[in-house]
Amino acid sequence: MSYEIEKTDAEWREQLTPAEYAVLRQAGTERPGVGEYTDTKTEGVYSCRACGNELFSSETKFDSHCGWPSYFSPLAEDRVQYIEDTTMGMRRVEVRCAKCGSHLGHVFEGEGYGTPTDQRYCINSISLKLRPAAG
Ligand SMILES: [Zn+2]
């Protein structure tokens, strides 16, 4: 798998804080309810914290009460990459940034949230950077 933005491990470690590195580059998961964007309602665009790729819009963010920021779709399908993840003994779909390959979270579907897609992109706040809309 090759990405538009490729950096060595040492370069990522230098650019990211240890907490950011653990999630983005080692597929870690933030504890629920502590992320800076869990309940954020601010209008704007959420970008990848590692490379700035625009990933999600506040328009698709919804209250899932799961403890992490949740979106019902990405800004565009080509912004993210999906990878099957069976590490927890169940089949989950990992969501990564399509530009740099950094881990963002997972996507679940058919949970009955009543969103247009019936999908929940469960994303770590620390993987994202919100740029509030002007005005
Ligand atoms: Zn990225």
JSON list of N, CA, C and O and ligand atoms in Angstrom, two decimals, residues 5 12 24 48-53 55 97-102 104, ligand 1:
[
{"chain": "A", "resi": 5, "resn": "ILE", "atom": "N", "xyz": [1.31, 10.74, 0.77]},
{"chain": "A", "resi": 5, "resn": "ILE", "atom": "CA", "xyz": [2.23, 11.28, 1.77]},
{"chain": "A", "resi": 5, "resn": "ILE", "atom": "C", "xyz": [2.86, 10.11, 2.52]},
{"chain": "A", "resi": 5, "resn": "ILE", "atom": "O", "xyz": [2.18, 9.36, 3.20]},
{"chain": "A", "resi": 12, "resn": "TRP", "atom": "N", "xyz": [7.33, 10.83, 11.57]},
{"chain": "A", "resi": 12, "resn": "TRP", "atom": "CA", "xyz": [6.00, 10.92, 12.20]},
{"chain": "A", "resi": 12, "resn": "TRP", "atom": "C", "xyz": [6.16, 11.20, 13.69]},
{"chain": "A", "resi": 12, "resn": "TRP", "atom": "O", "xyz": [5.42, 12.00, 14.27]},
{"chain": "A", "resi": 24, "resn": "LEU", "atom": "N", "xyz": [-2.85, 7.67, 15.54]},
{"chain": "A", "resi": 24, "resn": "LEU", "atom": "CA", "xyz": [-2.73, 7.81, 14.08]},
{"chain": "A", "resi": 24, "resn": "LEU", "atom": "C", "xyz": [-1.82, 6.76, 13.45]},
{"chain": "A", "resi": 24, "resn": "LEU", "atom": "O", "xyz": [-2.12, 6.21, 12.39]},
{"chain": "A", "resi": 48, "resn": "CYS", "atom": "N", "xyz": [-7.48, 15.56, 8.56]},
{"chain": "A", "resi": 48, "resn": "CYS", "atom": "CA", "xyz": [-6.54, 14.62, 9.16]},
{"chain": "A", "resi": 48, "resn": "CYS", "atom": "C", "xyz": [-5.47, 15.40, 9.94]},
{"chain": "A", "resi": 48, "resn": "CYS", "atom": "O", "xyz": [-4.86, 16.32, 9.39]},
{"chain": "A", "resi": 49, "resn": "ARG", "atom": "N", "xyz": [-5.25, 15.04, 11.19]},
{"chain": "A", "resi": 49, "resn": "ARG", "atom": "CA", "xyz": [-4.28, 15.78, 11.99]},
{"chain": "A", "resi": 49, "resn": "ARG", "atom": "C", "xyz": [-2.84, 15.50, 11.53]},
{"chain": "A", "resi": 49, "resn": "ARG", "atom": "O", "xyz": [-1.93, 16.29, 11.77]},
{"chain": "A", "resi": 50, "resn": "ALA", "atom": "N", "xyz": [-2.66, 14.41, 10.84]},
{"chain": "A", "resi": 50, "resn": "ALA", "atom": "CA", "xyz": [-1.30, 14.07, 10.39]},
{"chain": "A", "resi": 50, "resn": "ALA", "atom": "C", "xyz": [-0.93, 14.77, 9.09]},
{"chain": "A", "resi": 50, "resn": "ALA", "atom": "O", "xyz": [0.21, 15.17, 8.90]},
{"chain": "A", "resi": 51, "resn": "CYS", "atom": "N", "xyz": [-1.90, 14.94, 8.16]},
{"chain": "A", "resi": 51, "resn": "CYS", "atom": "CA", "xyz": [-1.53, 15.47, 6.84]},
{"chain": "A", "resi": 51, "resn": "CYS", "atom": "C", "xyz": [-2.44, 16.59, 6.33]},
{"chain": "A", "resi": 51, "resn": "CYS", "atom": "O", "xyz": [-2.16, 17.18, 5.29]},
{"chain": "A", "resi": 52, "resn": "GLY", "atom": "N", "xyz": [-3.53, 16.88, 7.02]},
{"chain": "A", "resi": 52, "resn": "GLY", "atom": "CA", "xyz": [-4.39, 17.98, 6.60]},
{"chain": "A", "resi": 52, "resn": "GLY", "atom": "C", "xyz": [-5.44, 17.62, 5.56]},
{"chain": "A", "resi": 52, "resn": "GLY", "atom": "O", "xyz": [-6.22, 18.48, 5.15]},
{"chain": "A", "resi": 53, "resn": "ASN", "atom": "N", "xyz": [-5.50, 16.38, 5.14]},
{"chain": "A", "resi": 53, "resn": "ASN", "atom": "CA", "xyz": [-6.52, 15.93, 4.18]},
{"chain": "A", "resi": 53, "resn": "ASN", "atom": "C", "xyz": [-7.91, 16.16, 4.77]},
{"chain": "A", "resi": 53, "resn": "ASN", "atom": "O", "xyz": [-8.18, 15.73, 5.89]},
{"chain": "A", "resi": 55, "resn": "LEU", "atom": "N", "xyz": [-11.51, 15.49, 5.70]},
{"chain": "A", "resi": 55, "resn": "LEU", "atom": "CA", "xyz": [-12.12, 14.17, 5.84]},
{"chain": "A", "resi": 55, "resn": "LEU", "atom": "C", "xyz": [-13.62, 14.18, 6.09]},
{"chain": "A", "resi": 55, "resn": "LEU", "atom": "O", "xyz": [-14.36, 13.42, 5.50]},
{"chain": "A", "resi": 97, "resn": "CYS", "atom": "N", "xyz": [-6.94, 7.52, 6.73]},
{"chain": "A", "resi": 97, "resn": "CYS", "atom": "CA", "xyz": [-6.80, 8.65, 5.82]},
{"chain": "A", "resi": 97, "resn": "CYS", "atom": "C", "xyz": [-6.23, 8.11, 4.52]},
{"chain": "A", "resi": 97, "resn": "CYS", "atom": "O", "xyz": [-5.20, 7.43, 4.51]},
{"chain": "A", "resi": 98, "resn": "ALA", "atom": "N", "xyz": [-6.89, 8.44, 3.38]},
{"chain": "A", "resi": 98, "resn": "ALA", "atom": "CA", "xyz": [-6.44, 7.91, 2.10]},
{"chain": "A", "resi": 98, "resn": "ALA", "atom": "C", "xyz": [-5.14, 8.55, 1.62]},
{"chain": "A", "resi": 98, "resn": "ALA", "atom": "O", "xyz": [-4.46, 8.02, 0.75]},
{"chain": "A", "resi": 99, "resn": "LYS", "atom": "N", "xyz": [-4.80, 9.70, 2.19]},
{"chain": "A", "resi": 99, "resn": "LYS", "atom": "CA", "xyz": [-3.62, 10.43, 1.71]},
{"chain": "A", "resi": 99, "resn": "LYS", "atom": "C", "xyz": [-2.34, 10.00, 2.45]},
{"chain": "A", "resi": 99, "resn": "LYS", "atom": "O", "xyz": [-1.28, 9.96, 1.85]},
{"chain": "A", "resi": 100, "resn": "CYS", "atom": "N", "xyz": [-2.45, 9.72, 3.74]},
{"chain": "A", "resi": 100, "resn": "CYS", "atom": "CA", "xyz": [-1.23, 9.41, 4.50]},
{"chain": "A", "resi": 100, "resn": "CYS", "atom": "C", "xyz": [-1.31, 8.06, 5.21]},
{"chain": "A", "resi": 100, "resn": "CYS", "atom": "O", "xyz": [-0.32, 7.63, 5.81]},
{"chain": "A", "resi": 101, "resn": "GLY", "atom": "N", "xyz": [-2.47, 7.41, 5.15]},
{"chain": "A", "resi": 101, "resn": "GLY", "atom": "CA", "xyz": [-2.58, 6.08, 5.75]},
{"chain": "A", "resi": 101, "resn": "GLY", "atom": "C", "xyz": [-2.73, 6.07, 7.25]},
{"chain": "A", "resi": 101, "resn": "GLY", "atom": "O", "xyz": [-2.68, 5.01, 7.88]},
{"chain": "A", "resi": 102, "resn": "SER", "atom": "N", "xyz": [-2.93, 7.24, 7.85]},
{"chain": "A", "resi": 102, "resn": "SER", "atom": "CA", "xyz": [-3.08, 7.28, 9.31]},
{"chain": "A", "resi": 102, "resn": "SER", "atom": "C", "xyz": [-4.43, 6.72, 9.75]},
{"chain": "A", "resi": 102, "resn": "SER", "atom": "O", "xyz": [-5.44, 6.91, 9.09]},
{"chain": "A", "resi": 104, "resn": "LEU", "atom": "N", "xyz": [-7.83, 6.46, 11.66]},
{"chain": "A", "resi": 104, "resn": "LEU", "atom": "CA", "xyz": [-8.81, 7.43, 12.12]},
{"chain": "A", "resi": 104, "resn": "LEU", "atom": "C", "xyz": [-9.79, 6.83, 13.11]},
{"chain": "A", "resi": 104, "resn": "LEU", "atom": "O", "xyz": [-10.12, 7.44, 14.12]},
{"chain": "B", "resi": 1, "resn": "ZN", "atom": "ZN", "xyz": [-3.79, 12.00, 6.58]}
]
